[in-house]
Amino acid sequence: MKQGHVSKQDFVLENEIRKRLTPARFCHVLAVRDCAVRLAGRHGGSKEEAELAGILHDYARDLPEAELLRLGEEEGLITCEVERQVPLLLHGPVGARLVRRELGINDPRVLEAISLHTLGSPGMGRLAKIIYIADMIAEGRSFPGLAELRRKAFESLPEALLLGFASTIRYCLESGRLIHPQTIAAWNYFLREGKEF
Ligand SMILES: [Fe+2]
């Protein structure tokens, strides 16, 4: 984590993000950044990448749904009908495209983490797992099972990831929402990781 100084590059980036997001969302993004850096400290990987992915993960989150859908179609990012029904689900993949194009960020791990932070995916890498979990457990969140997920996040990344998917899928079931098949595929993949089907 940064100690005592903020570089010019960080300052410029923070201001870019601040302009795109509501004040509450901007606070959330800073909380996810700080949490992601702590998780990277615990589980390994670059803290700089965790910081960057954390602050950028919701880059497209406050775009209007029609714009998310338009960009999703234009960029060939639509993978299933659920995204047309719930365009907000596109803010990860759309955000990754925009961050590359508008900010010149090319780090594949950072782009993957931004892209997958809402749905998860089979085979997602360590940084993507960290951002997925950090987004769920950051300061300001509130949902059943949060305390357990926060504890697990610093004990075991694979177990926390499964808890995170379970919580998301359970929430969709209990509130009558569509479930994106990519999250189910991610659950199946990581449940069986290292084992044979
Ligand atoms: Fe998000």
XYZ file of N, CA and C and ligand atoms in Angstrom:
592
model
N 0.841 -1.201 0.000
C 0.000 0.000 0.000
C 0.877 1.253 0.000
N 0.387 2.303 -0.607
C 1.154 3.557 -0.654
C 1.365 4.096 0.761
N 2.592 4.549 1.025
C 2.893 5.071 2.351
C 3.258 6.548 2.234
N 2.341 7.404 2.511
C 2.691 8.812 2.673
C 2.748 9.656 1.417
N 2.823 9.051 0.234
C 2.823 9.908 -0.951
C 2.020 9.253 -2.065
N 1.473 10.113 -2.906
C 0.729 9.612 -4.061
C 1.461 10.111 -5.294
N 1.812 9.202 -6.206
C 2.546 9.633 -7.390
C 1.638 10.440 -8.302
N 2.270 11.218 -9.202
C 1.499 12.065 -10.117
C 0.587 11.192 -10.982
N 1.128 10.066 -11.416
C 0.349 9.165 -12.267
C -0.904 8.667 -11.534
N -0.724 8.292 -10.253
C -1.863 7.829 -9.459
C -2.889 8.939 -9.296
N -2.394 10.139 -9.074
C -3.268 11.288 -8.861
C -4.113 11.564 -10.110
N -3.462 11.537 -11.266
C -4.160 11.775 -12.540
C -5.209 10.686 -12.756
N -4.801 9.449 -12.514
C -5.716 8.321 -12.702
C -6.923 8.440 -11.765
N -6.656 8.732 -10.504
C -7.754 8.878 -9.532
C -8.753 9.932 -9.976
N -8.230 11.030 -10.510
C -9.130 12.095 -10.951
C -9.948 11.687 -12.163
N -9.321 10.927 -13.065
C -10.059 10.400 -14.228
C -11.230 9.536 -13.762
N -10.941 8.687 -12.788
C -11.970 7.768 -12.291
C -13.056 8.559 -11.553
N -12.628 9.505 -10.744
C -13.588 10.304 -9.967
C -14.615 10.974 -10.891
N -14.134 11.458 -12.053
C -15.023 12.154 -12.993
C -16.087 11.235 -13.577
N -15.763 9.939 -13.678
C -16.670 9.002 -14.350
C -17.720 8.411 -13.417
N -17.480 8.502 -12.105
C -18.317 7.743 -11.157
C -19.067 8.659 -10.198
N -20.160 8.131 -9.644
C -20.843 8.858 -8.575
C -19.910 8.880 -7.360
N -20.107 9.837 -6.437
C -19.230 9.889 -5.247
C -19.241 8.577 -4.458
N -20.413 7.966 -4.313
C -20.493 6.712 -3.550
C -19.699 5.614 -4.255
N -19.815 5.575 -5.582
C -19.082 4.546 -6.340
C -17.578 4.796 -6.236
N -17.194 6.052 -6.267
C -15.762 6.364 -6.163
C -15.204 5.867 -4.817
N -15.979 6.071 -3.749
C -15.563 5.554 -2.426
C -15.418 4.037 -2.466
N -16.377 3.380 -3.105
C -16.347 1.918 -3.221
C -15.070 1.472 -3.939
N -14.754 2.163 -5.026
C -13.592 1.805 -5.834
C -12.296 1.949 -5.012
N -12.206 3.000 -4.210
C -11.016 3.170 -3.366
C -10.942 2.070 -2.312
N -12.113 1.689 -1.783
C -12.139 0.617 -0.779
C -11.717 -0.716 -1.400
N -12.172 -0.971 -2.618
C -11.786 -2.212 -3.307
C -10.280 -2.191 -3.592
N -9.768 -1.058 -4.012
C -8.324 -0.933 -4.257
C -7.528 -1.287 -2.989
N -7.913 -0.700 -1.860
C -7.174 -0.946 -0.623
C -7.278 -2.407 -0.196
N -8.460 -2.970 -0.349
C -8.671 -4.363 0.021
C -7.874 -5.289 -0.898
N -7.859 -4.973 -2.195
C -7.138 -5.801 -3.168
C -5.636 -5.790 -2.868
N -5.108 -4.650 -2.462
C -3.678 -4.563 -2.130
C -3.374 -5.440 -0.914
N -4.278 -5.424 0.073
C -4.078 -6.270 1.264
C -4.154 -7.756 0.896
N -5.096 -8.089 0.026
C -5.224 -9.493 -0.393
C -3.999 -9.938 -1.191
N -3.475 -9.040 -2.029
C -2.258 -9.381 -2.786
C -1.089 -9.580 -1.812
N -1.045 -8.782 -0.747
C -0.009 -8.946 0.270
C -0.107 -10.299 0.939
N -1.309 -10.791 1.092
C -1.532 -12.078 1.768
C -1.326 -13.271 0.817
N -1.796 -13.130 -0.432
C -1.818 -14.280 -1.342
C -0.791 -14.207 -2.466
N -0.032 -13.131 -2.517
C 1.007 -13.022 -3.550
C 0.512 -12.281 -4.779
N 1.442 -12.011 -5.666
C 1.107 -11.225 -6.851
C 1.497 -9.770 -6.634
N 1.446 -9.020 -7.715
C 1.887 -7.628 -7.677
C 0.872 -6.730 -6.983
N 1.364 -5.975 -5.980
C 0.472 -5.028 -5.302
C 0.128 -3.869 -6.234
N 1.062 -3.521 -7.121
C 0.791 -2.420 -8.070
C -0.350 -2.804 -9.008
N -0.320 -4.048 -9.479
C -1.406 -4.500 -10.367
C -2.731 -4.564 -9.608
N -2.669 -5.002 -8.355
C -3.891 -5.071 -7.540
C -4.465 -3.664 -7.350
N -3.588 -2.724 -7.122
C -4.010 -1.338 -6.921
C -4.671 -0.785 -8.190
N -4.029 -1.058 -9.317
C -4.527 -0.547 -10.599
C -5.878 -1.198 -10.950
N -5.919 -2.515 -10.833
C -7.174 -3.213 -11.168
C -8.277 -2.798 -10.208
N -7.924 -2.603 -8.936
C -8.927 -2.199 -7.949
C -9.556 -0.863 -8.297
N -8.716 0.090 -8.628
C -9.258 1.438 -8.889
C -9.982 1.501 -10.242
N -9.628 0.597 -11.146
C -10.241 0.645 -12.483
C -11.419 -0.306 -12.664
N -11.691 -1.168 -11.674
C -12.611 -2.278 -11.947
C -14.024 -1.821 -12.327
N -14.460 -0.689 -11.800
C -15.822 -0.216 -12.117
C -15.807 0.952 -13.106
N -14.806 0.999 -13.951
C -14.636 2.107 -14.913
C -15.921 2.357 -15.726
N -16.603 1.281 -16.089
C -17.803 1.432 -16.939
C -19.102 1.309 -16.139
N -19.011 1.246 -14.813
C -20.178 0.892 -13.994
C -21.297 1.943 -14.021
N -20.944 3.187 -14.217
C -21.981 4.218 -14.189
C -22.384 4.694 -15.585
N -22.036 3.923 -16.604
C -22.560 4.219 -17.941
C -24.030 3.811 -17.991
N -24.853 4.510 -18.782
C -26.253 4.090 -18.916
C -26.331 2.676 -19.513
N -27.382 1.948 -19.138
C -27.505 0.562 -19.610
C -27.506 0.474 -21.136
N -28.173 1.444 -21.778
C -28.244 1.413 -23.251
C -26.841 1.547 -23.856
N -26.004 2.326 -23.202
C -24.633 2.513 -23.681
C -23.803 1.237 -23.461
N -24.012 0.603 -22.312
C -23.316 -0.671 -22.062
C -23.685 -1.700 -23.120
N -24.963 -1.738 -23.436
C -25.448 -2.699 -24.431
C -24.880 -2.372 -25.812
N -24.890 -1.098 -26.156
C -24.376 -0.674 -27.466
C -22.877 -1.042 -27.583
N -22.109 -0.698 -26.549
C -20.679 -1.006 -26.580
C -20.438 -2.516 -26.568
N -21.257 -3.227 -25.788
C -21.134 -4.684 -25.723
C -21.346 -5.310 -27.095
N -22.373 -4.846 -27.805
C -22.655 -5.357 -29.161
C -21.509 -4.981 -30.107
N -21.119 -3.711 -30.062
C -20.101 -3.185 -30.975
C -18.759 -3.907 -30.802
N -18.441 -4.238 -29.561
C -17.142 -4.855 -29.265
C -17.203 -6.381 -29.296
N -18.390 -6.923 -29.610
C -18.517 -8.377 -29.674
C -18.381 -9.048 -28.317
N -18.883 -8.388 -27.271
C -18.698 -8.903 -25.908
C -19.916 -9.655 -25.364
N -20.983 -9.694 -26.142
C -22.196 -10.368 -25.653
C -22.000 -11.876 -25.777
N -22.121 -12.581 -24.650
C -21.923 -14.036 -24.712
C -23.226 -14.799 -24.536
N -24.244 -14.154 -23.984
C -25.520 -14.846 -23.860
C -26.651 -13.844 -23.634
N -27.860 -14.356 -23.774
C -29.061 -13.513 -23.718
C -29.213 -12.815 -22.365
N -28.663 -13.411 -21.311
C -28.774 -12.809 -19.972
C -28.209 -11.384 -19.979
N -27.157 -11.175 -20.746
C -26.539 -9.830 -20.798
C -27.444 -8.811 -21.474
N -28.226 -9.272 -22.454
C -29.183 -8.339 -23.082
C -30.303 -7.990 -22.101
N -30.645 -8.954 -21.264
C -31.694 -8.719 -20.267
C -31.171 -7.875 -19.093
N -29.923 -8.065 -18.738
C -29.316 -7.358 -17.597
C -28.004 -6.700 -18.065
N -28.108 -5.591 -18.794
C -26.900 -4.978 -19.391
C -25.829 -4.580 -18.376
N -26.230 -4.364 -17.117
C -25.220 -4.024 -16.093
C -24.125 -5.091 -15.985
N -24.496 -6.324 -16.317
C -23.513 -7.413 -16.249
C -22.360 -7.194 -17.227
N -22.555 -6.286 -18.181
C -21.512 -6.021 -19.185
C -20.471 -5.012 -18.703
N -20.677 -4.421 -17.512
C -19.767 -3.315 -17.174
C -18.320 -3.772 -16.962
N -18.129 -5.052 -16.628
C -16.755 -5.561 -16.495
C -16.044 -5.637 -17.845
N -16.586 -6.476 -18.759
C -15.937 -6.588 -20.076
C -15.861 -5.263 -20.838
N -16.918 -4.465 -20.778
C -16.893 -3.165 -21.459
C -15.828 -2.265 -20.804
N -15.772 -2.282 -19.476
C -14.784 -1.474 -18.761
C -13.365 -1.834 -19.172
N -13.092 -3.139 -19.311
C -11.740 -3.566 -19.707
C -11.387 -3.010 -21.088
N -12.333 -3.050 -22.024
C -12.082 -2.500 -23.372
C -11.799 -0.998 -23.305
N -12.602 -0.293 -22.519
C -12.457 1.163 -22.456
C -11.151 1.575 -21.784
N -10.787 0.835 -20.764
C -9.553 1.136 -20.036
C -8.340 0.963 -20.962
N -8.405 -0.061 -21.807
C -7.312 -0.284 -22.759
C -7.273 0.844 -23.790
N -8.446 1.168 -24.311
C -8.505 2.153 -25.391
C -8.258 3.582 -24.886
N -8.897 3.926 -23.775
C -8.864 5.327 -23.336
C -7.684 5.642 -22.425
N -7.211 4.651 -21.666
C -6.116 4.911 -20.730
C -4.816 4.232 -21.146
N -4.893 3.414 -22.193
C -3.685 2.743 -22.671
C -3.155 1.679 -21.727
N -4.054 1.106 -20.894
C -3.635 0.029 -19.979
C -3.634 -1.287 -20.767
N -2.474 -1.944 -20.806
C -2.362 -3.170 -21.610
C -2.044 -4.418 -20.792
N -1.847 -4.251 -19.491
C -1.498 -5.394 -18.650
C -2.631 -6.427 -18.710
N -2.346 -7.619 -19.275
C -3.430 -8.604 -19.468
C -4.075 -9.056 -18.157
N -3.272 -9.096 -17.078
C -3.854 -9.528 -15.790
C -4.820 -8.481 -15.254
N -4.446 -7.219 -15.411
C -5.326 -6.137 -14.955
C -6.610 -6.124 -15.785
N -6.470 -6.283 -17.098
C -7.653 -6.264 -17.973
C -8.562 -7.463 -17.677
N -7.943 -8.625 -17.429
C -8.751 -9.806 -17.095
C -9.525 -9.572 -15.790
N -8.834 -9.006 -14.805
C -9.477 -8.783 -13.500
C -10.661 -7.819 -13.629
N -10.494 -6.769 -14.424
C -11.605 -5.827 -14.630
C -12.756 -6.554 -15.327
N -12.401 -7.287 -16.362
C -13.416 -7.949 -17.184
C -14.254 -8.956 -16.385
N -13.598 -9.698 -15.473
C -14.274 -10.828 -14.814
C -14.791 -10.523 -13.418
N -14.717 -9.273 -12.973
C -14.973 -9.016 -11.548
C -16.428 -9.204 -11.136
N -17.352 -9.227 -12.087
C -18.764 -9.409 -11.720
C -19.213 -10.862 -11.859
N -18.759 -11.529 -12.935
C -19.276 -12.863 -13.231
C -18.326 -13.982 -12.840
N -17.026 -13.675 -12.715
C -16.053 -14.746 -12.558
C -15.952 -15.511 -13.864
N -15.070 -16.512 -13.881
C -14.924 -17.349 -15.077
C -14.078 -18.559 -14.738
N -14.337 -19.701 -15.418
C -13.412 -20.825 -15.261
C -12.003 -20.361 -15.609
N -11.031 -20.814 -14.834
C -9.640 -20.544 -15.158
C -9.153 -19.134 -14.852
N -9.974 -18.338 -14.231
C -9.545 -16.956 -13.950
C -8.285 -16.947 -13.079
N -7.418 -15.972 -13.343
C -6.125 -15.927 -12.663
C -6.199 -15.326 -11.264
N -5.025 -15.306 -10.601
C -4.978 -14.863 -9.202
C -5.471 -13.427 -9.005
N -5.021 -12.527 -9.874
C -5.445 -11.133 -9.696
C -6.955 -10.998 -9.906
N -7.481 -11.719 -10.877
C -8.937 -11.667 -11.118
C -9.700 -12.194 -9.895
N -9.158 -13.242 -9.262
C -9.796 -13.769 -8.047
C -9.759 -12.718 -6.935
N -8.614 -12.079 -6.808
C -8.444 -11.071 -5.748
C -9.434 -9.921 -5.937
N -9.594 -9.455 -7.161
C -10.507 -8.333 -7.399
C -11.959 -8.780 -7.211
N -12.273 -10.000 -7.642
C -13.637 -10.521 -7.446
C -13.992 -10.522 -5.956
N -13.073 -11.034 -5.150
C -13.316 -11.113 -3.701
C -13.290 -9.713 -3.073
N -12.311 -8.908 -3.453
C -12.200 -7.559 -2.871
C -13.478 -6.760 -3.138
N -14.042 -6.928 -4.317
C -15.282 -6.213 -4.673
C -16.422 -6.618 -3.728
N -16.402 -7.882 -3.288
C -17.477 -8.358 -2.413
C -17.265 -7.966 -0.949
N -16.005 -7.950 -0.510
C -15.773 -7.791 0.937
C -15.316 -6.389 1.338
N -15.125 -5.505 0.367
C -14.595 -4.172 0.690
C -15.505 -3.447 1.674
N -14.919 -2.514 2.377
C -15.630 -1.628 3.299
C -16.894 -1.093 2.621
N -18.019 -1.130 3.349
C -19.247 -0.559 2.783
C -20.219 -1.609 2.270
N -19.742 -2.855 2.095
C -20.633 -3.930 1.631
C -21.465 -4.441 2.801
N -22.583 -5.061 2.490
C -23.419 -5.669 3.522
C -24.306 -6.739 2.894
N -24.102 -7.972 3.287
C -24.977 -9.068 2.833
C -24.772 -10.265 3.758
N -25.735 -11.196 3.770
C -25.598 -12.364 4.645
C -24.326 -13.147 4.286
N -23.574 -13.522 5.286
C -22.365 -14.310 5.037
C -21.119 -13.467 4.810
N -21.271 -12.137 4.881
C -20.117 -11.264 4.604
C -18.972 -11.484 5.602
N -19.317 -11.629 6.886
C -18.266 -11.784 7.910
C -17.435 -13.034 7.623
N -18.108 -14.125 7.256
C -17.399 -15.370 6.967
C -16.518 -15.208 5.722
N -17.077 -14.530 4.719
C -16.313 -14.327 3.487
C -15.073 -13.463 3.745
N -15.233 -12.448 4.586
C -14.089 -11.588 4.926
C -12.993 -12.390 5.627
N -13.410 -13.275 6.533
C -12.434 -14.094 7.259
C -11.726 -15.039 6.285
N -12.548 -15.704 5.463
C -12.013 -16.710 4.535
C -11.078 -16.076 3.508
N -11.372 -14.835 3.133
C -10.595 -14.164 2.077
C -9.110 -14.082 2.431
N -8.810 -14.000 3.722
C -7.406 -13.886 4.130
C -6.824 -15.240 4.540
N -7.657 -16.276 4.569
C -7.168 -17.623 4.890
C -6.876 -18.411 3.617
N -7.864 -18.444 2.719
C -7.739 -19.297 1.538
C -8.462 -18.649 0.360
N -7.685 -18.275 -0.651
C -8.284 -17.629 -1.823
C -9.242 -18.580 -2.576
N -8.846 -19.856 -2.794
C -9.775 -20.765 -3.501
C -11.094 -20.952 -2.756
N -11.010 -21.091 -1.419
C -12.252 -21.294 -0.649
C -13.103 -20.030 -0.634
N -12.442 -18.879 -0.535
C -13.179 -17.613 -0.554
C -13.879 -17.425 -1.896
N -13.199 -17.817 -2.958
C -13.778 -17.666 -4.298
C -15.068 -18.482 -4.414
N -15.022 -19.733 -3.938
C -16.223 -20.576 -3.985
C -17.347 -19.984 -3.134
N -16.983 -19.488 -1.946
C -17.997 -18.836 -1.099
C -18.615 -17.645 -1.827
N -17.773 -16.902 -2.529
C -18.243 -15.736 -3.285
C -19.213 -16.133 -4.387
N -18.850 -17.153 -5.162
C -19.765 -17.621 -6.225
C -21.073 -18.103 -5.607
N -20.963 -18.881 -4.512
C -22.163 -19.430 -3.869
C -23.075 -18.299 -3.407
N -22.474 -17.280 -2.835
C -23.253 -16.153 -2.331
C -23.974 -15.437 -3.480
N -23.267 -15.257 -4.587
C -23.853 -14.584 -5.756
C -25.003 -15.417 -6.336
N -24.757 -16.711 -6.501
C -25.774 -17.590 -7.092
C -26.993 -17.679 -6.160
N -26.715 -17.787 -4.852
C -27.814 -17.869 -3.868
C -28.656 -16.592 -3.894
N -27.971 -15.473 -3.983
C -28.674 -14.181 -4.041
C -29.603 -14.135 -5.265
N -29.109 -14.595 -6.392
C -29.934 -14.590 -7.614
C -31.142 -15.509 -7.443
N -30.913 -16.691 -6.882
C -32.012 -17.641 -6.683
C -33.054 -17.053 -5.738
N -32.578 -16.509 -4.617
C -33.512 -16.063 -3.575
C -34.258 -14.799 -3.962
N -33.676 -14.004 -4.874
C -34.360 -12.767 -5.259
C -34.980 -12.869 -6.656
N -35.002 -14.099 -7.188
C -35.676 -14.318 -8.459
C -34.992 -13.641 -9.632
N -33.652 -13.586 -9.595
C -32.911 -12.948 -10.701
C -32.335 -13.987 -11.649
N -32.046 -13.541 -12.856
C -31.367 -14.403 -13.815
C -29.965 -14.723 -13.300
N -29.525 -15.937 -13.566
C -28.160 -16.323 -13.190
C -27.343 -16.449 -14.466
N -26.209 -15.789 -14.508
C -25.381 -15.863 -15.713
C -24.658 -17.212 -15.753
N -24.723 -17.919 -16.889
C -24.098 -19.253 -16.954
C -22.591 -19.232 -16.701
N -21.955 -18.098 -16.945
C -20.498 -18.033 -16.714
C -20.162 -18.182 -15.225
N -21.045 -17.699 -14.360
C -20.799 -17.839 -12.920
C -20.995 -19.298 -12.492
N -21.977 -19.952 -13.088
C -22.177 -21.376 -12.786
C -20.982 -22.185 -13.304
N -20.514 -21.848 -14.500
C -19.342 -22.542 -15.065
C -18.118 -22.322 -14.169
N -17.987 -21.106 -13.636
C -16.850 -20.811 -12.747
C -16.963 -21.627 -11.464
N -18.173 -21.693 -10.902
C -18.415 -22.512 -9.696
C -18.015 -23.965 -9.959
N -18.505 -24.526 -11.067
C -18.200 -25.924 -11.397
C -16.691 -26.128 -11.566
N -16.063 -25.194 -12.252
C -14.632 -25.310 -12.544
C -13.805 -25.322 -11.257
N -14.071 -24.350 -10.400
C -13.219 -24.224 -9.209
C -13.591 -25.233 -8.119
N -14.833 -25.711 -8.141
C -15.210 -26.772 -7.209
C -14.427 -28.055 -7.495
N -14.164 -28.259 -8.789
C -13.503 -29.491 -9.193
C -12.034 -29.291 -9.532
N -11.525 -28.086 -9.305
C -10.139 -27.803 -9.693
C -9.196 -28.785 -9.009
N -8.346 -29.377 -9.811
C -7.366 -30.320 -9.261
C -7.949 -31.705 -9.030
N -9.258 -31.865 -9.275
C -9.871 -33.187 -9.129
C -10.395 -33.631 -10.496
N -10.692 -34.903 -10.631
C -11.263 -35.359 -11.900
C -12.771 -35.390 -11.792
N -13.422 -35.023 -12.871
C -14.896 -35.120 -12.869
C -15.297 -36.573 -12.847
Fe -18.445 -3.669 -10.688
